[in-house]
Amino acid sequence: MSATDTPRVLSSRIVVFSAVGAALYAVLGLVSFAIPGTQLVAVRPAFALVPFIGKRFGPIAGFFTGFVGNCMIDQLQGFGFLAFWNWSVAVGLVGAFSAVLGAKALRHSNEVARIALTAVGALVATAAGLLFVITDMFIQGISFETFLVGNYFPALISNGLAVVILVPVLDAVWEPLSRQAGR
Amino acid sequence: MDVTPRYLGGDSFLGRRDPRVLLLVPLLYLVAVAGVGDLRGVAFCALFAFVYYRAAGIPWREVRKNWIFVLGFTAILVVVNSILTDALTVTARSPELFTVPLTGSVVSMATLSYSLTIFIRYVTLAMVGFPVAFAVAPNDMGVAFARLGVPQRLAYAVDLTFRFIPSVAASVRETIDAQRIRGFEHKRKGNPLVRLKSLKPVVIPVTVNALVEAEDTANAMDLRGFGGGRRTWLRELSFGPADYLVVAGFLLLAAGMTAAEVLGFSEEVWIP
């Protein structure tokens, strides 16, 4: 198998949903608003797309949506796709983790339980994936306290809000459509 | 909201290069500046970044807003992390210059030197990143990633992402207009939770419509046998002498700066 051969798991469906997810995150991700009383903490509603795509379309689509989508946002804003590469990896990991954590919720027949599990799974995936920004300690030379108080918690709170509110709604809307499509 | 990729530096020196060069250079530059704590070291790298950026021939008036955002955001990041608070871990000892009122953060020459190093690092990373956005033809992205060894299907997904961006942006505009006719108005002030909830009428339909259309695209690709055999690309890429020269220059820079860091020449904060 050569380096450019592709694994069988990467179906055309995953390719397309990965690309659509990344494009959606890149475009909607430019809409954000600051939390009053903070300086650099912004709520980005589109962040909810990452765990949603991960849960519905698998870890590759989830990682691609988060990683490439975040790179695209940085690129469109002018920073270049590598300036905050560790944050892009972190967002990608959120998508990949939510695929693993969301799989259980997908099998649940009770709708209320499924919604609750979806929200909790997405929040846990967000908390776990964003831990990767601990690499800022080596990249920016910040202390552990600053990573925790200045980077991790603000990002977790702002993105957690978007995830808890929007992922269950997106999932509930997509559920009947997905059944209709027989997926 | 204009998010469509713009091809502004197409006729420039960098615009004529193989797109793989423009993807490799930011990576090599990141390796070069990643561990540099010495202001002189990062200033030396900045010379390379500046010459490279100028070679892209990107008109200033077209990217002025992008630069204002980059410079503003980076300045805030550095000032908050170093001047206003003690967030940056500067181990080098130097005489105290002043103490910031309220936060009590002590600012020394070492703090200022390291802050400037971080500032230059991010701004120059943006300099080498701009040509990727403005001097690579968007339809060359897929083939460039594929020829860099990225699996064909993932490279095609990158290509598709660029193709989907204009249609997703158009869908966002249409949805906002349609929802406004129904009385929707995005709340620009107040509680973040309320503002977040107020975006549901835009985010949900745009996402669901895009995914429903994506099902059709995936079916169409399957029907045309996508992935049935090894994919070929219409666009042929080939490295010319100038391409090798640019990559070799940045490769040398990355190797030199890494060696300097390993030998302990560029890791320490420089105190003037």
Coordinates of C-alpha atoms in Angstrom, one line a residue:
Chain A
M1 CA 0.0 0.0 0.0
S2 CA 1.5 3.4 -1.0
A3 CA 1.4 6.5 1.1
T4 CA -1.3 7.9 -1.1
D5 CA -3.6 4.9 -0.9
T6 CA -6.7 5.6 1.2
P7 CA -8.2 3.5 4.0
R8 CA -11.5 1.8 3.1
V9 CA -13.3 3.5 6.0
L10 CA -13.0 6.8 4.2
S11 CA -16.1 6.5 2.1
S12 CA -17.3 9.2 -0.3
R13 CA -20.0 10.1 2.3
I14 CA -17.4 10.8 5.0
V15 CA -15.4 12.8 2.5
V16 CA -18.4 15.0 1.6
F17 CA -19.7 15.4 5.2
S18 CA -16.1 16.3 6.4
A19 CA -15.9 18.9 3.7
V20 CA -19.3 20.3 4.4
G21 CA -18.7 20.3 8.1
A22 CA -15.4 22.2 7.7
A23 CA -17.0 24.7 5.3
L24 CA -19.9 25.3 7.7
Y25 CA -17.6 25.7 10.7
A26 CA -15.3 28.1 8.7
V27 CA -18.2 30.3 7.6
L28 CA -20.4 30.3 10.7
G29 CA -17.3 30.4 12.9
L30 CA -16.6 33.9 11.9
V31 CA -19.7 34.9 13.9
S32 CA -18.8 35.3 17.5
F33 CA -19.5 37.6 20.4
A34 CA -17.6 38.4 23.6
I35 CA -18.8 37.5 27.1
P36 CA -19.3 40.8 29.0
G37 CA -16.6 41.4 31.6
T38 CA -14.0 39.3 29.9
Q39 CA -11.3 40.4 27.4
L40 CA -10.6 37.6 25.0
V41 CA -13.4 35.1 25.7
A42 CA -15.8 34.9 22.8
V43 CA -18.7 32.5 22.3
R44 CA -18.5 30.9 18.8
P45 CA -21.9 29.3 18.2
A46 CA -20.6 27.3 15.2
F47 CA -18.3 25.4 17.6
A48 CA -21.4 23.1 18.3
L49 CA -21.0 21.8 14.7
V50 CA -17.8 20.0 15.6
P51 CA -19.2 17.6 18.2
F52 CA -22.4 17.2 16.2
I53 CA -20.6 16.2 13.0
G54 CA -18.3 13.9 15.0
K55 CA -21.2 12.2 16.7
R56 CA -23.3 11.8 13.5
F57 CA -20.6 11.1 10.9
G58 CA -17.7 9.5 12.9
P59 CA -14.3 10.5 14.2
I60 CA -12.7 11.2 10.8
A61 CA -15.4 13.6 9.8
G62 CA -15.4 15.1 13.3
F63 CA -11.7 15.6 13.4
F64 CA -11.6 17.0 9.9
T65 CA -14.4 19.5 10.6
G66 CA -12.7 20.8 13.7
F67 CA -9.1 20.8 12.4
V68 CA -9.6 22.0 8.9
G69 CA -12.5 24.3 9.9
N70 CA -10.4 26.0 12.5
C71 CA -7.4 26.3 10.2
M72 CA -9.7 27.9 7.6
I73 CA -11.0 30.4 10.1
D74 CA -7.5 31.4 11.1
Q75 CA -6.6 31.6 7.4
L76 CA -9.7 33.7 6.5
Q77 CA -8.9 36.1 9.4
G78 CA -5.3 36.4 8.2
F79 CA -3.3 34.5 10.8
G80 CA -2.4 31.7 8.4
F81 CA -3.5 28.1 8.9
L82 CA -0.5 27.2 11.2
A83 CA -0.3 30.2 13.6
F84 CA -2.6 28.5 16.2
W85 CA -2.1 24.9 15.0
N86 CA -2.5 23.5 18.5
W87 CA -5.9 25.0 18.9
S88 CA -6.9 23.6 15.5
V89 CA -5.8 20.1 16.7
A90 CA -7.7 20.6 20.0
V91 CA -10.9 21.5 18.1
G92 CA -10.3 18.5 15.8
L93 CA -9.9 16.2 18.9
V94 CA -13.3 17.5 20.2
G95 CA -14.9 16.2 17.0
A96 CA -13.1 12.8 17.2
F97 CA -13.9 12.3 20.9
S98 CA -17.5 13.2 20.5
A99 CA -17.8 10.4 17.9
V100 CA -16.7 7.9 20.5
L101 CA -18.8 9.4 23.3
G102 CA -21.8 10.0 21.2
A103 CA -22.1 6.5 19.8
K104 CA -23.8 5.3 23.0
A105 CA -26.4 8.1 22.8
L106 CA -27.2 7.2 19.2
R107 CA -28.4 3.7 20.3
H108 CA -30.7 5.0 23.0
S109 CA -34.4 4.7 22.2
N110 CA -35.7 7.1 24.8
E111 CA -35.6 10.6 23.3
V112 CA -35.1 12.5 26.5
A113 CA -32.2 10.3 27.5
R114 CA -30.7 10.6 24.1
I115 CA -30.8 14.4 24.2
A116 CA -29.3 14.4 27.7
L117 CA -26.6 11.9 26.7
T118 CA -25.9 13.9 23.5
A119 CA -25.4 17.2 25.5
V120 CA -23.3 15.5 28.2
G121 CA -21.2 13.6 25.6
A122 CA -20.5 16.7 23.6
L123 CA -19.6 18.6 26.7
V124 CA -17.2 15.9 27.9
A125 CA -15.6 15.7 24.4
T126 CA -15.1 19.5 24.5
A127 CA -13.5 19.3 27.9
A128 CA -11.2 16.5 26.8
G129 CA -10.3 17.8 23.4
L130 CA -9.5 21.3 24.6
L131 CA -7.0 19.9 27.0
F132 CA -4.6 19.7 24.1
V133 CA -4.1 23.5 24.4
I134 CA -1.9 22.8 27.3
T135 CA 0.8 22.8 24.6
D136 CA 0.5 26.6 24.8
M137 CA 2.7 26.3 27.8
F138 CA 5.6 25.3 25.5
I139 CA 4.5 27.3 22.4
Q140 CA 3.8 30.6 24.1
G141 CA 5.8 30.1 27.3
I142 CA 2.8 30.6 29.6
S143 CA 2.5 29.1 33.1
F144 CA 0.2 26.3 34.1
E145 CA -2.1 28.7 36.0
T146 CA -2.4 30.9 33.0
F147 CA -3.2 27.9 30.7
L148 CA -5.9 26.9 33.2
V149 CA -7.4 30.2 34.1
G150 CA -6.6 32.3 31.0
N151 CA -7.0 29.7 28.2
Y152 CA -8.6 26.4 29.1
F153 CA -11.5 27.4 31.4
P154 CA -12.6 30.5 29.3
A155 CA -12.6 28.3 26.1
L156 CA -14.4 25.5 27.9
I157 CA -17.1 27.8 29.3
S158 CA -17.7 29.7 26.1
N159 CA -17.6 26.7 23.8
G160 CA -19.4 24.5 26.4
L161 CA -22.4 26.9 26.4
A162 CA -22.6 26.7 22.6
V163 CA -22.3 22.9 22.7
V164 CA -24.9 22.3 25.4
I165 CA -27.5 24.6 23.8
L166 CA -27.0 23.8 20.1
V167 CA -25.8 20.2 19.8
P168 CA -29.0 18.5 21.2
V169 CA -31.1 20.8 18.9
L170 CA -29.1 20.0 15.8
D171 CA -29.1 16.3 16.7
A172 CA -32.9 16.2 17.3
V173 CA -33.5 18.0 14.0
W174 CA -31.2 15.6 12.1
E175 CA -32.5 12.4 13.7
P176 CA -35.7 12.1 11.6
L177 CA -33.9 13.1 8.5
S178 CA -31.2 10.5 9.1
R179 CA -33.9 7.8 9.6
Q180 CA -35.6 9.0 6.4
A181 CA -32.4 8.6 4.5
G182 CA -31.9 5.1 6.0
R183 CA -28.6 6.0 7.6
Chain B
M1 CA -19.7 38.8 5.0
D2 CA -17.1 38.0 2.2
V3 CA -15.4 34.6 2.9
T4 CA -14.8 33.6 -0.6
P5 CA -11.1 32.8 -1.1
R6 CA -9.4 35.7 -3.0
Y7 CA -6.6 35.1 -5.5
L8 CA -4.8 38.4 -5.2
G9 CA -1.2 37.4 -5.8
G10 CA -1.6 35.3 -8.9
D11 CA 0.8 37.2 -11.1
S12 CA 3.5 37.6 -8.4
F13 CA 6.7 35.6 -7.9
L14 CA 5.0 33.4 -5.3
G15 CA 1.8 33.2 -7.3
R16 CA 3.8 31.5 -10.1
R17 CA 5.4 29.0 -7.8
D18 CA 4.2 25.4 -7.3
P19 CA 1.5 25.6 -4.6
R20 CA 3.3 23.0 -2.5
V21 CA 6.0 25.6 -1.9
L22 CA 3.5 27.9 -0.3
L23 CA 2.2 25.1 1.9
L24 CA 5.7 23.9 2.9
V25 CA 7.1 27.4 3.8
P26 CA 4.8 28.2 6.7
L27 CA 5.5 24.7 8.1
L28 CA 9.3 25.2 7.9
Y29 CA 9.0 28.7 9.3
L30 CA 7.0 27.4 12.2
V31 CA 9.8 25.0 13.0
A32 CA 12.3 27.8 12.7
V33 CA 10.6 30.2 15.2
A34 CA 8.9 27.7 17.5
G35 CA 11.4 27.6 20.3
V36 CA 13.2 30.9 19.8
G37 CA 13.2 33.1 22.9
D38 CA 15.9 35.5 21.8
L39 CA 14.6 38.7 20.2
R40 CA 17.5 38.9 17.8
G41 CA 16.9 35.3 16.6
V42 CA 13.2 36.0 15.8
A43 CA 14.1 39.3 14.2
F44 CA 16.5 37.5 11.9
C45 CA 13.7 35.0 10.9
A46 CA 11.4 38.0 10.4
L47 CA 13.7 39.3 7.6
F48 CA 13.0 36.0 5.7
A49 CA 9.3 36.3 6.4
F50 CA 9.1 39.9 5.2
V51 CA 11.0 39.2 1.9
Y52 CA 8.8 36.2 1.4
Y53 CA 5.6 38.2 2.0
R54 CA 6.7 41.0 -0.3
A55 CA 7.3 38.4 -3.1
A56 CA 3.6 37.5 -2.9
G57 CA 2.6 40.9 -4.3
I58 CA -0.6 41.1 -2.2
P59 CA -2.1 44.6 -2.6
W60 CA -2.2 46.3 0.9
R61 CA -5.6 47.9 0.4
E62 CA -7.1 44.5 -0.2
V63 CA -5.8 42.9 3.0
R64 CA -5.7 46.0 5.3
K65 CA -8.7 44.8 7.4
N66 CA -7.0 41.4 7.8
W67 CA -3.8 43.0 9.0
I68 CA -5.6 45.4 11.4
F69 CA -7.3 42.3 13.0
V70 CA -4.0 40.3 13.1
L71 CA -2.0 43.2 14.6
G72 CA -4.8 44.2 17.0
F73 CA -5.5 40.6 18.3
T74 CA -1.8 39.8 18.7
A75 CA -1.1 43.0 20.5
I76 CA -3.9 42.4 22.9
L77 CA -2.8 38.8 23.5
V78 CA 0.8 39.8 24.2
V79 CA -0.1 42.9 26.4
V80 CA -2.6 41.0 28.5
N81 CA -0.3 37.9 28.9
S82 CA 2.9 39.8 29.6
I83 CA 2.4 43.4 30.6
L84 CA -0.9 43.4 32.5
T85 CA -0.4 40.0 34.1
D86 CA 2.5 37.7 34.8
A87 CA 1.2 35.0 32.4
L88 CA 4.4 34.6 30.4
T89 CA 7.0 32.6 32.2
V90 CA 10.1 34.7 31.8
T91 CA 12.9 33.1 33.8
A92 CA 15.7 35.5 32.8
R93 CA 16.5 38.0 35.6
S94 CA 16.8 41.7 34.7
P95 CA 16.2 45.0 36.6
E96 CA 12.6 45.8 37.3
L97 CA 11.3 48.7 35.2
F98 CA 7.8 49.3 36.7
T99 CA 4.9 47.6 38.4
V100 CA 1.5 47.6 36.8
P101 CA -1.1 49.2 39.1
L102 CA -4.1 46.9 40.1
T103 CA -2.6 43.7 38.9
G104 CA 0.8 44.2 40.6
S105 CA 2.6 42.6 37.6
V106 CA 6.3 43.4 37.6
V107 CA 7.6 44.4 34.2
S108 CA 11.3 44.1 33.5
M109 CA 13.5 44.5 30.4
A110 CA 13.3 40.7 30.0
T111 CA 9.5 40.8 30.0
L112 CA 9.4 43.4 27.3
S113 CA 12.0 41.6 25.2
Y114 CA 10.2 38.3 25.4
S115 CA 6.8 40.0 24.7
L116 CA 8.2 41.5 21.6
T117 CA 9.6 38.1 20.6
I118 CA 6.2 36.5 20.9
F119 CA 4.6 39.5 19.0
I120 CA 7.0 39.2 16.1
R121 CA 6.7 35.4 16.1
Y122 CA 2.9 35.6 15.6
V123 CA 3.0 38.5 13.1
T124 CA 5.6 36.8 11.0
L125 CA 3.7 33.6 11.0
A126 CA 0.8 35.6 9.6
M127 CA 3.2 37.0 7.0
V128 CA 4.1 33.5 5.7
G129 CA 0.5 32.4 6.0
F130 CA -1.0 35.2 3.9
P131 CA 0.3 33.8 0.6
V132 CA -1.5 30.5 1.2
A133 CA -4.8 32.4 1.4
F134 CA -4.1 34.9 -1.4
A135 CA -1.5 33.5 -3.8
V136 CA -2.6 29.9 -4.2
A137 CA -5.4 29.3 -6.7
P138 CA -8.2 27.7 -4.6
N139 CA -8.6 24.9 -7.1
D140 CA -4.9 24.0 -6.7
M141 CA -5.4 23.1 -3.0
G142 CA -6.6 19.6 -3.4
V143 CA -3.8 18.5 -5.9
A144 CA -1.2 20.3 -3.8
F145 CA -2.1 18.4 -0.6
A146 CA -2.4 15.1 -2.6
R147 CA 1.1 15.6 -4.1
L148 CA 2.4 16.3 -0.6
G149 CA 1.5 12.8 0.4
V150 CA -1.9 13.5 2.0
P151 CA -4.3 10.5 1.3
Q152 CA -6.1 11.2 -2.0
R153 CA -9.6 11.3 -0.4
L154 CA -8.6 13.6 2.4
A155 CA -6.9 15.9 -0.2
Y156 CA -10.2 15.8 -2.2
A157 CA -12.0 16.7 1.1
V158 CA -9.8 19.8 1.4
D159 CA -10.6 20.6 -2.2
L160 CA -14.3 20.2 -1.6
T161 CA -14.1 22.4 1.5
F162 CA -12.9 25.3 -0.6
R163 CA -15.6 24.7 -3.1
F164 CA -18.4 24.5 -0.5
I165 CA -17.4 27.8 1.3
P166 CA -19.0 30.2 -1.2
S167 CA -22.3 28.2 -1.3
V168 CA -22.4 27.9 2.5
A169 CA -21.8 31.7 2.8
A170 CA -24.6 32.3 0.2
S171 CA -26.9 30.0 2.2
V172 CA -26.2 31.9 5.4
R173 CA -27.1 35.2 3.7
E174 CA -30.3 33.7 2.2
T175 CA -31.3 32.2 5.5
I176 CA -30.8 35.4 7.4
D177 CA -32.9 37.3 4.9
A178 CA -35.6 34.6 5.0
Q179 CA -35.7 34.7 8.8
R180 CA -35.8 38.5 8.9
I181 CA -39.0 38.4 6.8
R182 CA -40.4 36.1 9.5
G183 CA -39.4 38.7 12.2
F184 CA -36.0 37.4 13.2
E185 CA -33.5 39.9 14.4
H186 CA -30.2 38.8 15.9
K187 CA -29.7 40.2 19.4
R188 CA -26.5 42.2 19.5
K189 CA -26.6 43.0 23.2
G190 CA -27.4 41.4 26.5
N191 CA -27.1 38.0 28.1
P192 CA -24.8 35.6 26.1
L193 CA -27.2 32.7 26.6
V194 CA -30.1 34.7 25.1
R195 CA -27.8 35.8 22.2
L196 CA -26.7 32.3 21.6
K197 CA -30.3 31.0 21.5
S198 CA -31.3 33.8 19.2
L199 CA -28.8 32.4 16.6
K200 CA -30.7 29.0 16.4
P201 CA -33.0 30.2 13.5
V202 CA -29.9 30.7 11.4
V203 CA -27.5 28.0 12.5
I204 CA -30.0 25.1 12.4
P205 CA -31.5 25.6 9.0
V206 CA -28.1 26.4 7.4
T207 CA -26.6 23.2 8.8
V208 CA -29.5 20.9 8.0
N209 CA -29.8 22.2 4.5
A210 CA -26.1 21.9 3.8
L211 CA -26.1 18.3 5.2
V212 CA -29.2 17.3 3.1
E213 CA -27.5 18.6 0.0
A214 CA -24.3 16.8 1.0
E215 CA -26.3 13.5 0.9
D216 CA -27.0 14.2 -2.8
T217 CA -23.4 15.1 -3.5
A218 CA -22.2 11.9 -1.8
N219 CA -24.7 9.8 -3.8
A220 CA -23.7 11.5 -7.1
M221 CA -20.0 10.8 -6.3
D222 CA -20.8 7.1 -5.6
L223 CA -22.8 6.8 -8.8
R224 CA -19.7 8.2 -10.7
G225 CA -17.5 5.6 -9.0
F226 CA -15.6 8.0 -6.7
G227 CA -12.9 6.1 -5.0
G228 CA -13.2 3.1 -7.3
G229 CA -9.6 3.4 -8.5
R230 CA -6.6 5.6 -8.0
R231 CA -7.5 9.2 -8.4
T232 CA -5.7 11.4 -11.0
W233 CA -5.7 15.2 -11.1
L234 CA -6.1 17.3 -14.2
R235 CA -3.5 19.8 -12.9
E236 CA 0.1 18.7 -13.2
L237 CA 2.5 20.1 -10.6
S238 CA 6.2 20.3 -11.0
F239 CA 9.0 21.9 -9.0
G240 CA 11.2 24.4 -10.9
P241 CA 14.6 25.7 -9.9
A242 CA 13.0 28.8 -8.2
D243 CA 10.7 26.4 -6.2
Y244 CA 13.7 24.4 -5.0
L245 CA 15.6 27.6 -4.1
V246 CA 12.7 29.0 -1.9
V247 CA 12.2 25.7 -0.1
A248 CA 15.9 25.2 0.4
G249 CA 16.2 28.7 1.9
F250 CA 13.5 28.1 4.5
L251 CA 14.8 24.5 5.1
L252 CA 18.2 26.0 5.9
L253 CA 16.6 28.6 8.2
A254 CA 14.6 25.9 10.0
A255 CA 17.7 23.7 10.4
G256 CA 19.9 26.6 11.5
M257 CA 17.4 27.9 14.1
T258 CA 16.8 24.4 15.4
A259 CA 20.6 23.9 15.7
A260 CA 21.0 27.2 17.5
E261 CA 18.2 26.2 19.9
V262 CA 19.8 22.8 20.6
L263 CA 23.2 24.4 21.2
G264 CA 21.5 27.0 23.6
F265 CA 22.1 30.1 21.4
S266 CA 18.5 31.2 20.8
E267 CA 16.5 29.7 23.7
E268 CA 17.3 32.3 26.4
V269 CA 15.6 35.7 26.5
W270 CA 17.8 38.4 25.2
I271 CA 18.2 41.3 27.6
P272 CA 19.5 44.5 25.9

